[in-house]
PDB file of N, CA and C in Angstrom:
ATOM      1  N   UNK M   1      34.251 131.200  66.942  1.00 52.00           N
ATOM      2  CA  UNK M   1      35.290 132.209  66.963  1.00 52.00           C
ATOM      3  C   UNK M   1      36.586 131.660  67.554  1.00 52.00           C
ATOM      4  N   UNK M   2      36.470 130.776  68.534  1.00 66.00           N
ATOM      5  CA  UNK M   2      37.662 130.219  69.174  1.00 66.00           C
ATOM      6  C   UNK M   2      38.481 129.393  68.194  1.00 66.00           C
ATOM      7  N   UNK M   3      37.821 128.652  67.312  1.00 72.00           N
ATOM      8  CA  UNK M   3      38.558 127.838  66.352  1.00 72.00           C
ATOM      9  C   UNK M   3      39.303 128.722  65.338  1.00 72.00           C
ATOM     10  N   UNK M   4      38.733 129.854  65.003  1.00 72.00           N
ATOM     11  CA  UNK M   4      39.394 130.781  64.097  1.00 72.00           C
ATOM     12  C   UNK M   4      40.654 131.349  64.752  1.00 72.00           C
ATOM     13  N   UNK M   5      40.561 131.696  66.025  1.00 74.00           N
ATOM     14  CA  UNK M   5      41.720 132.194  66.775  1.00 74.00           C
ATOM     15  C   UNK M   5      42.792 131.110  66.909  1.00 74.00           C
ATOM     16  N   UNK M   6      42.367 129.887  67.141  1.00 74.00           N
ATOM     17  CA  UNK M   6      43.316 128.776  67.261  1.00 74.00           C
ATOM     18  C   UNK M   6      44.039 128.551  65.937  1.00 74.00           C
ATOM     19  N   UNK M   7      43.313 128.639  64.836  1.00 72.00           N
ATOM     20  CA  UNK M   7      43.932 128.463  63.520  1.00 72.00           C
ATOM     21  C   UNK M   7      44.937 129.580  63.251  1.00 72.00           C
ATOM     22  N   UNK M   8      44.573 130.803  63.578  1.00 70.00           N
ATOM     23  CA  UNK M   8      45.491 131.928  63.377  1.00 70.00           C
ATOM     24  C   UNK M   8      46.748 131.760  64.230  1.00 70.00           C
ATOM     25  N   UNK M   9      46.556 131.340  65.457  1.00 69.00           N
ATOM     26  CA  UNK M   9      47.700 131.140  66.354  1.00 69.00           C
ATOM     27  C   UNK M   9      48.627 130.040  65.829  1.00 69.00           C
ATOM     28  N   UNK M  10      48.039 128.967  65.316  1.00 69.00           N
ATOM     29  CA  UNK M  10      48.847 127.871  64.759  1.00 69.00           C
ATOM     30  C   UNK M  10      49.632 128.348  63.544  1.00 69.00           C
ATOM     31  N   UNK M  11      49.013 129.148  62.672  1.00 65.00           N
ATOM     32  CA  UNK M  11      49.716 129.682  61.501  1.00 65.00           C
ATOM     33  C   UNK M  11      50.857 130.599  61.929  1.00 65.00           C
ATOM     34  N   UNK M  12      50.609 131.404  62.921  1.00 64.00           N
ATOM     35  CA  UNK M  12      51.660 132.308  63.409  1.00 64.00           C
ATOM     36  C   UNK M  12      52.848 131.531  63.946  1.00 64.00           C
ATOM     37  N   UNK M  13      52.582 130.465  64.679  1.00 65.00           N
ATOM     38  CA  UNK M  13      53.682 129.649  65.212  1.00 65.00           C
ATOM     39  C   UNK M  13      54.439 128.958  64.092  1.00 65.00           C
ATOM     40  N   UNK M  14      53.721 128.487  63.087  1.00 61.00           N
ATOM     41  CA  UNK M  14      54.334 127.749  62.000  1.00 61.00           C
ATOM     42  C   UNK M  14      55.095 128.660  61.041  1.00 61.00           C
ATOM     43  N   UNK M  15      54.505 129.779  60.664  1.00 60.00           N
ATOM     44  CA  UNK M  15      55.077 130.627  59.624  1.00 60.00           C
ATOM     45  C   UNK M  15      55.611 131.969  60.117  1.00 60.00           C
ATOM     46  N   UNK M  16      55.291 132.343  61.320  1.00 59.00           N
ATOM     47  CA  UNK M  16      55.736 133.628  61.839  1.00 59.00           C
ATOM     48  C   UNK M  16      54.641 134.678  61.710  1.00 59.00           C
ATOM     49  N   UNK M  17      54.655 135.631  62.600  1.00 52.00           N
ATOM     50  CA  UNK M  17      53.607 136.652  62.624  1.00 52.00           C
ATOM     51  C   UNK M  17      53.613 137.513  61.380  1.00 52.00           C
ATOM     52  N   UNK M  18      54.760 137.722  60.749  1.00 51.00           N
ATOM     53  CA  UNK M  18      54.843 138.605  59.591  1.00 51.00           C
ATOM     54  C   UNK M  18      54.057 138.075  58.399  1.00 51.00           C
ATOM     55  N   UNK M  19      53.924 136.740  58.279  1.00 50.00           N
ATOM     56  CA  UNK M  19      53.161 136.171  57.174  1.00 50.00           C
ATOM     57  C   UNK M  19      51.689 136.514  57.325  1.00 50.00           C
ATOM     58  N   UNK M  20      51.193 136.387  58.534  1.00 50.00           N
ATOM     59  CA  UNK M  20      49.784 136.685  58.786  1.00 50.00           C
ATOM     60  C   UNK M  20      49.528 138.169  58.538  1.00 50.00           C
ATOM     61  N   UNK M  21      50.443 139.009  58.979  1.00 55.00           N
ATOM     62  CA  UNK M  21      50.261 140.446  58.869  1.00 55.00           C
ATOM     63  C   UNK M  21      50.206 140.894  57.407  1.00 55.00           C
ATOM     64  N   UNK M  22      51.066 140.333  56.556  1.00 53.00           N
ATOM     65  CA  UNK M  22      51.116 140.776  55.169  1.00 53.00           C
ATOM     66  C   UNK M  22      50.101 140.064  54.283  1.00 53.00           C
ATOM     67  N   UNK M  23      49.478 139.046  54.772  1.00 59.00           N
ATOM     68  CA  UNK M  23      48.382 138.482  54.019  1.00 59.00           C
ATOM     69  C   UNK M  23      48.610 137.156  53.326  1.00 59.00           C
ATOM     70  N   UNK M  24      49.665 136.445  53.620  1.00 67.00           N
ATOM     71  CA  UNK M  24      49.796 135.116  53.052  1.00 67.00           C
ATOM     72  C   UNK M  24      51.222 134.730  52.744  1.00 67.00           C
ATOM     73  N   UNK M  25      51.431 133.440  52.653  1.00 70.00           N
ATOM     74  CA  UNK M  25      52.768 132.891  52.447  1.00 70.00           C
ATOM     75  C   UNK M  25      53.298 133.245  51.061  1.00 70.00           C
ATOM     76  N   UNK M  26      52.479 133.058  50.024  1.00 70.00           N
ATOM     77  CA  UNK M  26      52.946 133.326  48.658  1.00 70.00           C
ATOM     78  C   UNK M  26      53.346 134.792  48.509  1.00 70.00           C
ATOM     79  N   UNK M  27      52.533 135.689  49.003  1.00 74.00           N
ATOM     80  CA  UNK M  27      52.848 137.116  48.917  1.00 74.00           C
ATOM     81  C   UNK M  27      54.121 137.426  49.699  1.00 74.00           C
ATOM     82  N   UNK M  28      54.292 136.765  50.832  1.00 74.00           N
ATOM     83  CA  UNK M  28      55.475 136.976  51.655  1.00 74.00           C
ATOM     84  C   UNK M  28      56.740 136.518  50.919  1.00 74.00           C
ATOM     85  N   UNK M  29      56.676 135.367  50.283  1.00 77.00           N
ATOM     86  CA  UNK M  29      57.834 134.857  49.552  1.00 77.00           C
ATOM     87  C   UNK M  29      58.194 135.784  48.404  1.00 77.00           C
ATOM     88  N   UNK M  30      57.191 136.218  47.660  1.00 76.00           N
ATOM     89  CA  UNK M  30      57.441 137.150  46.551  1.00 76.00           C
ATOM     90  C   UNK M  30      58.073 138.424  47.085  1.00 76.00           C
ATOM     91  N   UNK M  31      57.557 138.953  48.191  1.00 80.00           N
ATOM     92  CA  UNK M  31      58.095 140.191  48.758  1.00 80.00           C
ATOM     93  C   UNK M  31      59.548 140.017  49.191  1.00 80.00           C
ATOM     94  N   UNK M  32      59.864 138.884  49.810  1.00 82.00           N
ATOM     95  CA  UNK M  32      61.220 138.661  50.290  1.00 82.00           C
ATOM     96  C   UNK M  32      62.226 138.477  49.162  1.00 82.00           C
ATOM     97  N   UNK M  33      61.807 137.879  48.051  1.00 84.00           N
ATOM     98  CA  UNK M  33      62.726 137.517  46.976  1.00 84.00           C
ATOM     99  C   UNK M  33      62.576 138.377  45.722  1.00 84.00           C
ATOM    100  N   UNK M  34      61.750 139.419  45.744  1.00 85.00           N
ATOM    101  CA  UNK M  34      61.432 140.181  44.541  1.00 85.00           C
ATOM    102  C   UNK M  34      62.643 140.814  43.871  1.00 85.00           C
ATOM    103  N   UNK M  35      63.641 141.186  44.622  1.00 88.00           N
ATOM    104  CA  UNK M  35      64.811 141.844  44.058  1.00 88.00           C
ATOM    105  C   UNK M  35      65.998 140.911  43.858  1.00 88.00           C
ATOM    106  N   UNK M  36      65.868 139.682  44.263  1.00 86.00           N
ATOM    107  CA  UNK M  36      66.980 138.728  44.164  1.00 86.00           C
ATOM    108  C   UNK M  36      67.015 138.093  42.776  1.00 86.00           C
ATOM    109  N   UNK M  37      68.203 137.792  42.290  1.00 85.00           N
ATOM    110  CA  UNK M  37      68.281 137.059  41.030  1.00 85.00           C
ATOM    111  C   UNK M  37      67.724 135.643  41.209  1.00 85.00           C
ATOM    112  N   UNK M  38      67.169 135.101  40.143  1.00 84.00           N
ATOM    113  CA  UNK M  38      66.561 133.772  40.208  1.00 84.00           C
ATOM    114  C   UNK M  38      67.552 132.725  40.709  1.00 84.00           C
ATOM    115  N   UNK M  39      68.809 132.830  40.309  1.00 84.00           N
ATOM    116  CA  UNK M  39      69.814 131.850  40.730  1.00 84.00           C
ATOM    117  C   UNK M  39      69.951 131.836  42.255  1.00 84.00           C
ATOM    118  N   UNK M  40      69.795 132.982  42.893  1.00 85.00           N
ATOM    119  CA  UNK M  40      69.888 133.051  44.358  1.00 85.00           C
ATOM    120  C   UNK M  40      68.742 132.284  45.009  1.00 85.00           C
ATOM    121  N   UNK M  41      67.553 132.423  44.464  1.00 85.00           N
ATOM    122  CA  UNK M  41      66.401 131.699  45.000  1.00 85.00           C
ATOM    123  C   UNK M  41      66.562 130.195  44.803  1.00 85.00           C
ATOM    124  N   UNK M  42      67.005 129.796  43.614  1.00 86.00           N
ATOM    125  CA  UNK M  42      67.207 128.374  43.345  1.00 86.00           C
ATOM    126  C   UNK M  42      68.260 127.796  44.278  1.00 86.00           C
ATOM    127  N   UNK M  43      69.364 128.494  44.443  1.00 86.00           N
ATOM    128  CA  UNK M  43      70.437 128.023  45.325  1.00 86.00           C
ATOM    129  C   UNK M  43      69.944 127.909  46.760  1.00 86.00           C
ATOM    130  N   UNK M  44      69.161 128.872  47.204  1.00 85.00           N
ATOM    131  CA  UNK M  44      68.617 128.841  48.562  1.00 85.00           C
ATOM    132  C   UNK M  44      67.731 127.604  48.756  1.00 85.00           C
ATOM    133  N   UNK M  45      66.852 127.351  47.801  1.00 86.00           N
ATOM    134  CA  UNK M  45      65.958 126.195  47.914  1.00 86.00           C
ATOM    135  C   UNK M  45      66.762 124.899  47.910  1.00 86.00           C
ATOM    136  N   UNK M  46      67.746 124.797  47.019  1.00 87.00           N
ATOM    137  CA  UNK M  46      68.566 123.582  46.954  1.00 87.00           C
ATOM    138  C   UNK M  46      69.338 123.356  48.254  1.00 87.00           C
ATOM    139  N   UNK M  47      69.835 124.446  48.861  1.00 86.00           N
ATOM    140  CA  UNK M  47      70.614 124.318  50.100  1.00 86.00           C
ATOM    141  C   UNK M  47      69.707 124.006  51.286  1.00 86.00           C
ATOM    142  N   UNK M  48      68.577 124.693  51.355  1.00 87.00           N
ATOM    143  CA  UNK M  48      67.680 124.539  52.499  1.00 87.00           C
ATOM    144  C   UNK M  48      66.851 123.249  52.415  1.00 87.00           C
ATOM    145  N   UNK M  49      66.497 122.852  51.199  1.00 88.00           N
ATOM    146  CA  UNK M  49      65.653 121.673  50.988  1.00 88.00           C
ATOM    147  C   UNK M  49      66.318 120.754  49.955  1.00 88.00           C
ATOM    148  N   UNK M  50      67.373 120.041  50.331  1.00 89.00           N
ATOM    149  CA  UNK M  50      68.126 119.229  49.379  1.00 89.00           C
ATOM    150  C   UNK M  50      67.289 118.165  48.666  1.00 89.00           C
ATOM    151  N   UNK M  51      66.188 117.754  49.264  1.00 89.00           N
ATOM    152  CA  UNK M  51      65.348 116.759  48.607  1.00 89.00           C
ATOM    153  C   UNK M  51      64.760 117.287  47.292  1.00 89.00           C
ATOM    154  N   UNK M  52      64.625 118.614  47.163  1.00 84.00           N
ATOM    155  CA  UNK M  52      64.115 119.189  45.920  1.00 84.00           C
ATOM    156  C   UNK M  52      65.183 119.208  44.830  1.00 84.00           C
ATOM    157  N   UNK M  53      66.426 119.100  45.205  1.00 86.00           N
ATOM    158  CA  UNK M  53      67.516 119.112  44.226  1.00 86.00           C
ATOM    159  C   UNK M  53      67.929 117.704  43.810  1.00 86.00           C
ATOM    160  N   UNK M  54      67.423 116.709  44.488  1.00 87.00           N
ATOM    161  CA  UNK M  54      67.868 115.329  44.257  1.00 87.00           C
ATOM    162  C   UNK M  54      67.726 114.891  42.802  1.00 87.00           C
ATOM    163  N   UNK M  55      66.635 115.230  42.167  1.00 88.00           N
ATOM    164  CA  UNK M  55      66.406 114.813  40.777  1.00 88.00           C
ATOM    165  C   UNK M  55      66.520 115.983  39.803  1.00 88.00           C
ATOM    166  N   UNK M  56      67.131 117.048  40.233  1.00 88.00           N
ATOM    167  CA  UNK M  56      67.238 118.249  39.411  1.00 88.00           C
ATOM    168  C   UNK M  56      68.096 118.017  38.175  1.00 88.00           C
ATOM    169  N   UNK M  57      67.626 118.518  37.054  1.00 89.00           N
ATOM    170  CA  UNK M  57      68.386 118.433  35.809  1.00 89.00           C
ATOM    171  C   UNK M  57      69.397 119.576  35.693  1.00 89.00           C
ATOM    172  N   UNK M  58      69.259 120.595  36.506  1.00 89.00           N
ATOM    173  CA  UNK M  58      70.153 121.754  36.424  1.00 89.00           C
ATOM    174  C   UNK M  58      71.032 121.911  37.658  1.00 89.00           C
ATOM    175  N   UNK M  59      70.998 120.944  38.564  1.00 88.00           N
ATOM    176  CA  UNK M  59      71.726 121.053  39.825  1.00 88.00           C
ATOM    177  C   UNK M  59      73.213 121.363  39.616  1.00 88.00           C
ATOM    178  N   UNK M  60      73.874 120.667  38.696  1.00 89.00           N
ATOM    179  CA  UNK M  60      75.298 120.895  38.450  1.00 89.00           C
ATOM    180  C   UNK M  60      75.554 122.311  37.939  1.00 89.00           C
ATOM    181  N   UNK M  61      74.690 122.784  37.053  1.00 88.00           N
ATOM    182  CA  UNK M  61      74.839 124.136  36.523  1.00 88.00           C
ATOM    183  C   UNK M  61      74.668 125.176  37.620  1.00 88.00           C
ATOM    184  N   UNK M  62      73.701 124.959  38.490  1.00 86.00           N
ATOM    185  CA  UNK M  62      73.458 125.878  39.604  1.00 86.00           C
ATOM    186  C   UNK M  62      74.671 125.894  40.523  1.00 86.00           C
ATOM    187  N   UNK M  63      75.178 124.725  40.877  1.00 87.00           N
ATOM    188  CA  UNK M  63      76.343 124.652  41.768  1.00 87.00           C
ATOM    189  C   UNK M  63      77.555 125.326  41.140  1.00 87.00           C
ATOM    190  N   UNK M  64      77.789 125.117  39.841  1.00 89.00           N
ATOM    191  CA  UNK M  64      78.918 125.755  39.157  1.00 89.00           C
ATOM    192  C   UNK M  64      78.772 127.274  39.142  1.00 89.00           C
ATOM    193  N   UNK M  65      77.563 127.750  38.862  1.00 86.00           N
ATOM    194  CA  UNK M  65      77.333 129.195  38.829  1.00 86.00           C
ATOM    195  C   UNK M  65      77.493 129.817  40.205  1.00 86.00           C
ATOM    196  N   UNK M  66      76.998 129.152  41.224  1.00 84.00           N
ATOM    197  CA  UNK M  66      77.134 129.665  42.590  1.00 84.00           C
ATOM    198  C   UNK M  66      78.611 129.713  42.992  1.00 84.00           C
ATOM    199  N   UNK M  67      79.377 128.683  42.643  1.00 86.00           N
ATOM    200  CA  UNK M  67      80.817 128.695  42.948  1.00 86.00           C
ATOM    201  C   UNK M  67      81.515 129.839  42.227  1.00 86.00           C
ATOM    202  N   UNK M  68      81.188 130.043  40.964  1.00 87.00           N
ATOM    203  CA  UNK M  68      81.800 131.124  40.187  1.00 87.00           C
ATOM    204  C   UNK M  68      81.454 132.481  40.779  1.00 87.00           C
ATOM    205  N   UNK M  69      80.201 132.665  41.146  1.00 81.00           N
ATOM    206  CA  UNK M  69      79.798 133.944  41.751  1.00 81.00           C
ATOM    207  C   UNK M  69      80.444 134.150  43.105  1.00 81.00           C
ATOM    208  N   UNK M  70      80.581 133.064  43.862  1.00 81.00           N
ATOM    209  CA  UNK M  70      81.224 133.153  45.176  1.00 81.00           C
ATOM    210  C   UNK M  70      82.673 133.601  45.045  1.00 81.00           C
ATOM    211  N   UNK M  71      83.371 133.051  44.060  1.00 83.00           N
ATOM    212  CA  UNK M  71      84.754 133.474  43.832  1.00 83.00           C
ATOM    213  C   UNK M  71      84.820 134.919  43.360  1.00 83.00           C
ATOM    214  N   UNK M  72      83.911 135.283  42.472  1.00 81.00           N
ATOM    215  CA  UNK M  72      83.899 136.623  41.894  1.00 81.00           C
ATOM    216  C   UNK M  72      83.643 137.686  42.962  1.00 81.00           C
ATOM    217  N   UNK M  73      82.752 137.385  43.882  1.00 76.00           N
ATOM    218  CA  UNK M  73      82.355 138.359  44.893  1.00 76.00           C
ATOM    219  C   UNK M  73      82.886 138.028  46.285  1.00 76.00           C
ATOM    220  N   UNK M  74      83.782 137.089  46.389  1.00 69.00           N
ATOM    221  CA  UNK M  74      84.383 136.672  47.657  1.00 69.00           C
ATOM    222  C   UNK M  74      83.331 136.353  48.709  1.00 69.00           C
ATOM    223  N   UNK M  75      82.384 135.527  48.335  1.00 56.00           N
ATOM    224  CA  UNK M  75      81.305 135.165  49.279  1.00 56.00           C
ATOM    225  C   UNK M  75      81.696 133.991  50.120  1.00 56.00           C
TER     226      UNK M  75
END
């Protein structure tokens, strides 16, 4: 039982208590991004994790679209 508690505690520290409460990382990500446009999720991943954008075939298109939307909505 102690190892199960230790594993839960480690997950909470790594991912936050809300992930454990709602039942998993994948479900949490879907819940957080369910209403966002796909371009917003892609831009977030590219900004937060630039290594995923390094070999992207659409990186320039994403950056252009984000700039256009930023100007349009004064972001």
